[in-house]
Amino acid sequence: MQGSVGNEPKIRFESQGGWLENAGIVGLARIVGKDCYSIEGNSLLVEMEALNNFTQNYFKFFINEYGRQTRLVRITNEGAAKKLAKWQALDVDAVDPKVIYNQLENWYKNYLKYYVDSGSFKKISSLAPPAFDVKATLKECSQELKNLKKLQKNKQEFNEALQQLVGKLLNFTNYFQHTKFNNLDLRDYFMAKTLSYVVINNAWSGISFLNPQAKTADLYQDYEDTFVKPVIEYLKVDHQKDVYQCAACGRPLKKQEYPYSFLNGLGYDVNRKTSNAWLFNNDQFMCPICRLMYTAVSAGFNYNMQHQGIFINQNQDIATLISVNGKVLTELERAVERKQLVSPWRAFAQSFQEMFVDSSKYSLADIQVVNYQDGQYSFNLVPKRIANVLKKANDKQAFVSSSGQVFTLLSALNSAYIKNFRGQSSASLYEEMLKRLLISMNLNSLISDTLQLKIVRNPDLHINVYQIYNLIQINLLYFKEMSDLALTDEELKKMRGSGKNLGEGYDNENKRQSLAYQLLQALKTQNNDQFMNLLLNAYLYQKKLVPKNFIRKMSSQEEFNQLGYAFIAGLIPNIEKPKEEK
């Protein structure tokens, strides 16, 4: 990854295919913007002038991308002041004390007071102290809010107390929205400080403003001094006599100054853990330019606000690398706008669907997927066969909505999720399916789990039987791709119809549910004889003929399993219609 040295107008970042460097390259592109970089072969060329505003643009990216997901945005945006001003202008007769009090109390306690009491506020407010006594005013507001609660039965008195309280609260919103520091809005400092703890520190920590013992509260200046200025100084100096090399890019170094220890989960403390280096002598040092790039890894990954992230290391070329990850980031933005579950895995799944539309441009096989979870990285490759499975599932129609929108086997799963599933507060069915397929694992256990939750009517399951059947169809595609399974879609469809037909023969719905549960348990233990005994008894009870396919497929366990899942999916009563995007 050779970079310019001397008076060249651009800094070159050449991709060697490594996921960490590629994430840094994507982050750099996002930070400096299209006008300040170009692509040449497999290199990103960043204009030298981009360094002039790099610090501001660094934090601006995170604020624009993740700021609206913070509590702080409910204080710093213009909406807070407008809401307060609206309450201040209310006519007494239009006042609904209970509604206003509940809204005001929620905003005050969960946003304003929560943040003003935080350590972040104390540090940043020291840069530009407010023109009023924050602590004293907050204490007064807390007391007045208590008094306001007591006045809800008297509109006149409630309104008078409300006007007085709102007047004081406007001091806070005015301070957050209009205070300047170093030619920047102070709210940018507040937001940057908050995001440094929940997003930026996912990739690196321990130095600059992420050092708990940082000497200055001005994180913009701290970042500039630590990362940007050393790059500018490095590029001014003649390096012909330098004896060391950057371990990342090979640029010449006058001295070994910058280790990898600030990178989370990758570097180590070179002062404390000398045994990690060959002969206790560490020689892994980087140049200032690469160190700047590594700080951009936080911008290259696609995160939510729960320390989860994903990066698609598509090595086709730099433009594709930026575009593919841009699709994931766009899906995360859409989830925030629609107030859906903000999941990097789900965003990847959604973007994957878009990639199928132009498969001539994007090679879907052998893409490296880097998953970040609470400080740990894990890696998956999308095998060619799995890419084929997903492509076929995306091409196959599941149903057409009342509005005429066509849903495929994949897109029909978008609205399906399970609450409190295996330690997760909310698990997307699409996400759970994708995680299994990426490690070339079949979907039997996921199908079994969702069927069981559906049979026992678990309220945490937000999945209908149509979506479970879609999952079974995708599982069939998997087996047909990975083995010589001879089962057809038509056989699967007929078996589901057989289950539905048998279920409709029961007057008692509980008997129908009980049979479905027993059949599923037999499948779980791969007890085909027990499954057939239950089925024979059920068909004898209704004086109907047992489907011949079960008997024909008893010698093939996987074919028998898929037929069994399809039958049970038909047997379970369903009163829901296929859902569109939730």
GROMACS .gro file of N, CA, C and O in nm, residues 23 26-27 30-31 57-74 76 190-192 194-203 295-311 325-326 328-334 336 342-344 347 372:
model
  276
   23ALA      N    1  -1.124  -0.187   0.508
   23ALA     CA    2  -1.222  -0.113   0.589
   23ALA      C    3  -1.174   0.030   0.610
   23ALA      O    4  -1.254   0.125   0.608
   26VAL      N    5  -1.234   0.222   0.279
   26VAL     CA    6  -1.376   0.259   0.266
   26VAL      C    7  -1.408   0.374   0.361
   26VAL      O    8  -1.478   0.470   0.323
   27GLY      N    9  -1.354   0.367   0.483
   27GLY     CA   10  -1.376   0.474   0.580
   27GLY      C   11  -1.320   0.607   0.531
   27GLY      O   12  -1.386   0.712   0.543
   30ARG      N   13  -1.547   0.755   0.270
   30ARG     CA   14  -1.668   0.811   0.329
   30ARG      C   15  -1.640   0.944   0.399
   30ARG      O   16  -1.723   1.035   0.397
   31ILE      N   17  -1.524   0.955   0.461
   31ILE     CA   18  -1.491   1.075   0.539
   31ILE      C   19  -1.459   1.193   0.448
   31ILE      O   20  -1.512   1.303   0.466
   57ASN      N   21  -1.433   1.662   0.912
   57ASN     CA   22  -1.508   1.566   0.831
   57ASN      C   23  -1.513   1.428   0.896
   57ASN      O   24  -1.609   1.352   0.876
   58TYR      N   25  -1.409   1.395   0.973
   58TYR     CA   26  -1.406   1.267   1.044
   58TYR      C   27  -1.525   1.258   1.139
   58TYR      O   28  -1.605   1.164   1.133
   59PHE      N   29  -1.538   1.357   1.225
   59PHE     CA   30  -1.649   1.355   1.322
   59PHE      C   31  -1.783   1.382   1.255
   59PHE      O   32  -1.886   1.330   1.299
   60LYS      N   33  -1.781   1.462   1.149
   60LYS     CA   34  -1.905   1.493   1.078
   60LYS      C   35  -1.968   1.366   1.021
   60LYS      O   36  -2.091   1.350   1.022
   61PHE      N   37  -1.884   1.274   0.970
   61PHE     CA   38  -1.938   1.149   0.917
   61PHE      C   39  -2.016   1.074   1.024
   61PHE      O   40  -2.129   1.030   1.000
   62PHE      N   41  -1.958   1.058   1.141
   62PHE     CA   42  -2.024   0.982   1.247
   62PHE      C   43  -2.149   1.053   1.297
   62PHE      O   44  -2.251   0.988   1.325
   63ILE      N   45  -2.144   1.185   1.307
   63ILE     CA   46  -2.260   1.261   1.353
   63ILE      C   47  -2.375   1.246   1.253
   63ILE      O   48  -2.490   1.221   1.292
   64ASN      N   49  -2.345   1.261   1.125
   64ASN     CA   50  -2.449   1.251   1.022
   64ASN      C   51  -2.505   1.109   1.011
   64ASN      O   52  -2.624   1.090   0.987
   65GLU      N   53  -2.418   1.010   1.029
   65GLU     CA   54  -2.459   0.872   1.008
   65GLU      C   55  -2.526   0.812   1.130
   65GLU      O   56  -2.622   0.735   1.119
   66TYR      N   57  -2.475   0.841   1.248
   66TYR     CA   58  -2.524   0.774   1.369
   66TYR      C   59  -2.587   0.868   1.472
   66TYR      O   60  -2.649   0.821   1.567
   67GLY      N   61  -2.573   0.998   1.452
   67GLY     CA   62  -2.621   1.093   1.552
   67GLY      C   63  -2.769   1.085   1.581
   67GLY      O   64  -2.812   1.099   1.696
   68ARG      N   65  -2.848   1.057   1.479
   68ARG     CA   66  -2.994   1.054   1.499
   68ARG      C   67  -3.040   0.934   1.581
   68ARG      O   68  -3.157   0.926   1.620
   69GLN      N   69  -2.948   0.838   1.606
   69GLN     CA   70  -2.984   0.722   1.688
   69GLN      C   71  -2.951   0.743   1.836
   69GLN      O   72  -2.975   0.655   1.918
   70THR      N   73  -2.895   0.858   1.871
   70THR     CA   74  -2.858   0.885   2.010
   70THR      C   75  -2.970   0.956   2.085
   70THR      O   76  -3.057   1.020   2.023
   71ARG      N   77  -2.965   0.948   2.216
   71ARG     CA   78  -3.060   1.024   2.298
   71ARG      C   79  -3.036   1.173   2.282
   71ARG      O   80  -3.129   1.254   2.290
   72LEU      N   81  -2.910   1.206   2.261
   72LEU     CA   82  -2.871   1.347   2.256
   72LEU      C   83  -2.943   1.424   2.147
   72LEU      O   84  -2.968   1.544   2.161
   73VAL      N   85  -2.977   1.357   2.036
   73VAL     CA   86  -3.042   1.426   1.926
   73VAL      C   87  -3.177   1.483   1.968
   73VAL      O   88  -3.225   1.582   1.913
   74ARG      N   89  -3.238   1.421   2.070
   74ARG     CA   90  -3.368   1.471   2.119
   74ARG      C   91  -3.354   1.600   2.198
   74ARG      O   92  -3.454   1.664   2.232
   76THR      N   93  -3.054   1.824   2.116
   76THR     CA   94  -2.977   1.917   2.034
   76THR      C   95  -3.045   1.957   1.904
   76THR      O   96  -3.008   2.058   1.845
  190PHE      N   97  -2.061   1.771   2.166
  190PHE     CA   98  -2.141   1.681   2.250
  190PHE      C   99  -2.170   1.551   2.177
  190PHE      O  100  -2.156   1.441   2.233
  191MET      N  101  -2.211   1.563   2.050
  191MET     CA  102  -2.247   1.445   1.973
  191MET      C  103  -2.124   1.358   1.946
  191MET      O  104  -2.130   1.235   1.957
  192ALA      N  105  -2.013   1.423   1.911
  192ALA     CA  106  -1.890   1.348   1.883
  192ALA      C  107  -1.843   1.273   2.007
  192ALA      O  108  -1.796   1.159   1.997
  194THR      N  109  -2.030   1.158   2.255
  194THR     CA  110  -2.120   1.044   2.275
  194THR      C  111  -2.088   0.931   2.178
  194THR      O  112  -2.076   0.814   2.217
  195LEU      N  113  -2.068   0.964   2.051
  195LEU     CA  114  -2.043   0.862   1.949
  195LEU      C  115  -1.904   0.800   1.962
  195LEU      O  116  -1.881   0.690   1.913
  196SER      N  117  -1.812   0.871   2.026
  196SER     CA  118  -1.680   0.812   2.046
  196SER      C  119  -1.688   0.690   2.137
  196SER      O  120  -1.607   0.598   2.126
  197TYR      N  121  -1.789   0.686   2.224
  197TYR     CA  122  -1.806   0.574   2.317
  197TYR      C  123  -1.886   0.459   2.259
  197TYR      O  124  -1.872   0.344   2.303
  198VAL      N  125  -1.973   0.488   2.162
  198VAL     CA  126  -2.063   0.383   2.114
  198VAL      C  127  -2.034   0.337   1.971
  198VAL      O  128  -2.082   0.233   1.928
  199VAL      N  129  -1.954   0.414   1.896
  199VAL     CA  130  -1.925   0.376   1.757
  199VAL      C  131  -1.775   0.379   1.729
  199VAL      O  132  -1.715   0.277   1.691
  200ILE      N  133  -1.713   0.494   1.747
  200ILE     CA  134  -1.573   0.511   1.707
  200ILE      C  135  -1.482   0.412   1.779
  200ILE      O  136  -1.391   0.354   1.719
  201ASN      N  137  -1.508   0.389   1.908
  201ASN     CA  138  -1.418   0.301   1.986
  201ASN      C  139  -1.438   0.153   1.957
  201ASN      O  140  -1.375   0.068   2.019
  202ASN      N  141  -1.526   0.119   1.862
  202ASN     CA  142  -1.538  -0.021   1.822
  202ASN      C  143  -1.410  -0.072   1.757
  202ASN      O  144  -1.373  -0.188   1.773
  203ALA      N  145  -1.344   0.015   1.680
  203ALA     CA  146  -1.225  -0.027   1.604
  203ALA      C  147  -1.094   0.004   1.674
  203ALA      O  148  -0.998  -0.071   1.662
  295THR      N  149  -0.760   0.468   1.182
  295THR     CA  150  -0.866   0.535   1.261
  295THR      C  151  -0.995   0.543   1.181
  295THR      O  152  -1.103   0.561   1.238
  296ALA      N  153  -0.983   0.531   1.047
  296ALA     CA  154  -1.101   0.536   0.960
  296ALA      C  155  -1.172   0.402   0.950
  296ALA      O  156  -1.279   0.394   0.889
  297VAL      N  157  -1.117   0.297   1.011
  297VAL     CA  158  -1.184   0.167   1.011
  297VAL      C  159  -1.321   0.179   1.075
  297VAL      O  160  -1.419   0.116   1.033
  298SER      N  161  -1.331   0.264   1.178
  298SER     CA  162  -1.460   0.286   1.244
  298SER      C  163  -1.564   0.342   1.147
  298SER      O  164  -1.684   0.318   1.164
  299ALA      N  165  -1.518   0.416   1.048
  299ALA     CA  166  -1.609   0.473   0.948
  299ALA      C  167  -1.636   0.374   0.835
  299ALA      O  168  -1.738   0.383   0.767
  300GLY      N  169  -1.543   0.279   0.812
  300GLY     CA  170  -1.560   0.183   0.705
  300GLY      C  171  -1.654   0.070   0.740
  300GLY      O  172  -1.724   0.016   0.653
  301PHE      N  173  -1.658   0.032   0.870
  301PHE     CA  174  -1.753  -0.071   0.914
  301PHE      C  175  -1.894  -0.014   0.916
  301PHE      O  176  -1.914   0.109   0.919
  302ASN      N  177  -1.991  -0.101   0.917
  302ASN     CA  178  -2.132  -0.061   0.921
  302ASN      C  179  -2.190  -0.109   1.053
  302ASN      O  180  -2.214  -0.228   1.072
  303TYR      N  181  -2.212  -0.015   1.146
  303TYR     CA  182  -2.249  -0.049   1.283
  303TYR      C  183  -2.394  -0.015   1.315
  303TYR      O  184  -2.456   0.068   1.249
  304ASN      N  185  -2.443  -0.079   1.422
  304ASN     CA  186  -2.560  -0.026   1.490
  304ASN      C  187  -2.510   0.036   1.621
  304ASN      O  188  -2.390   0.057   1.637
  305MET      N  189  -2.599   0.063   1.714
  305MET     CA  190  -2.557   0.130   1.838
  305MET      C  191  -2.538   0.032   1.953
  305MET      O  192  -2.529   0.073   2.069
  306GLN      N  193  -2.530  -0.097   1.923
  306GLN     CA  194  -2.510  -0.200   2.026
  306GLN      C  195  -2.376  -0.272   2.007
  306GLN      O  196  -2.364  -0.390   2.038
  307HIS      N  197  -2.277  -0.201   1.956
  307HIS     CA  198  -2.144  -0.256   1.934
  307HIS      C  199  -2.148  -0.382   1.847
  307HIS      O  200  -2.084  -0.481   1.875
  308GLN      N  201  -2.229  -0.373   1.742
  308GLN     CA  202  -2.235  -0.477   1.640
  308GLN      C  203  -2.207  -0.413   1.505
  308GLN      O  204  -2.253  -0.301   1.478
  309GLY      N  205  -2.131  -0.482   1.422
  309GLY     CA  206  -2.100  -0.425   1.292
  309GLY      C  207  -2.067  -0.531   1.190
  309GLY      O  208  -2.046  -0.648   1.223
  310ILE      N  209  -2.064  -0.491   1.065
  310ILE     CA  210  -2.035  -0.584   0.958
  310ILE      C  211  -1.959  -0.510   0.848
  310ILE      O  212  -1.983  -0.390   0.824
  311PHE      N  213  -1.868  -0.580   0.784
  311PHE     CA  214  -1.793  -0.523   0.672
  311PHE      C  215  -1.783  -0.630   0.564
  311PHE      O  216  -1.749  -0.746   0.592
  325ASN      N  217  -2.039  -0.194   0.040
  325ASN     CA  218  -2.057  -0.154   0.180
  325ASN      C  219  -2.150  -0.034   0.192
  325ASN      O  220  -2.217  -0.018   0.295
  326GLY      N  221  -2.154   0.047   0.086
  326GLY     CA  222  -2.250   0.158   0.085
  326GLY      C  223  -2.393   0.109   0.087
  326GLY      O  224  -2.480   0.170   0.150
  328VAL      N  225  -2.496  -0.166   0.233
  328VAL     CA  226  -2.525  -0.210   0.370
  328VAL      C  227  -2.556  -0.090   0.459
  328VAL      O  228  -2.652  -0.091   0.537
  329LEU      N  229  -2.476   0.016   0.446
  329LEU     CA  230  -2.499   0.136   0.526
  329LEU      C  231  -2.633   0.199   0.494
  329LEU      O  232  -2.705   0.246   0.584
  330THR      N  233  -2.670   0.198   0.367
  330THR     CA  234  -2.800   0.252   0.326
  330THR      C  235  -2.914   0.174   0.389
  330THR      O  236  -3.015   0.232   0.433
  331GLU      N  237  -2.900   0.041   0.396
  331GLU     CA  238  -3.004  -0.041   0.459
  331GLU      C  239  -3.015  -0.011   0.608
  331GLU      O  240  -3.126  -0.012   0.664
  332LEU      N  241  -2.903   0.015   0.673
  332LEU     CA  242  -2.907   0.053   0.814
  332LEU      C  243  -2.980   0.186   0.831
  332LEU      O  244  -3.058   0.205   0.926
  333GLU      N  245  -2.955   0.280   0.740
  333GLU     CA  246  -3.023   0.409   0.744
  333GLU      C  247  -3.173   0.392   0.727
  333GLU      O  248  -3.254   0.456   0.795
  334ARG      N  249  -3.212   0.304   0.634
  334ARG     CA  250  -3.356   0.280   0.610
  334ARG      C  251  -3.421   0.220   0.733
  334ARG      O  252  -3.536   0.255   0.766
  336VAL      N  253  -3.340   0.270   1.041
  336VAL     CA  254  -3.356   0.378   1.139
  336VAL      C  255  -3.476   0.463   1.102
  336VAL      O  256  -3.560   0.496   1.188
  342VAL      N  257  -3.248  -0.234   1.398
  342VAL     CA  258  -3.126  -0.190   1.330
  342VAL      C  259  -3.019  -0.298   1.349
  342VAL      O  260  -2.948  -0.301   1.449
  343SER      N  261  -3.013  -0.389   1.254
  343SER     CA  262  -2.921  -0.502   1.263
  343SER      C  263  -2.826  -0.501   1.144
  343SER      O  264  -2.870  -0.501   1.029
  344PRO      N  265  -2.693  -0.500   1.169
  344PRO     CA  266  -2.599  -0.507   1.058
  344PRO      C  267  -2.617  -0.632   0.972
  344PRO      O  268  -2.602  -0.626   0.850
  347ALA      N  269  -2.912  -0.576   0.754
  347ALA     CA  270  -2.875  -0.480   0.650
  347ALA      C  271  -2.794  -0.550   0.541
  347ALA      O  272  -2.812  -0.524   0.421
  372TYR      N  273  -1.845  -0.798   1.347
  372TYR     CA  274  -1.792  -0.743   1.472
  372TYR      C  275  -1.900  -0.752   1.579
  372TYR      O  276  -2.015  -0.713   1.556
   0.00000   0.00000   0.00000
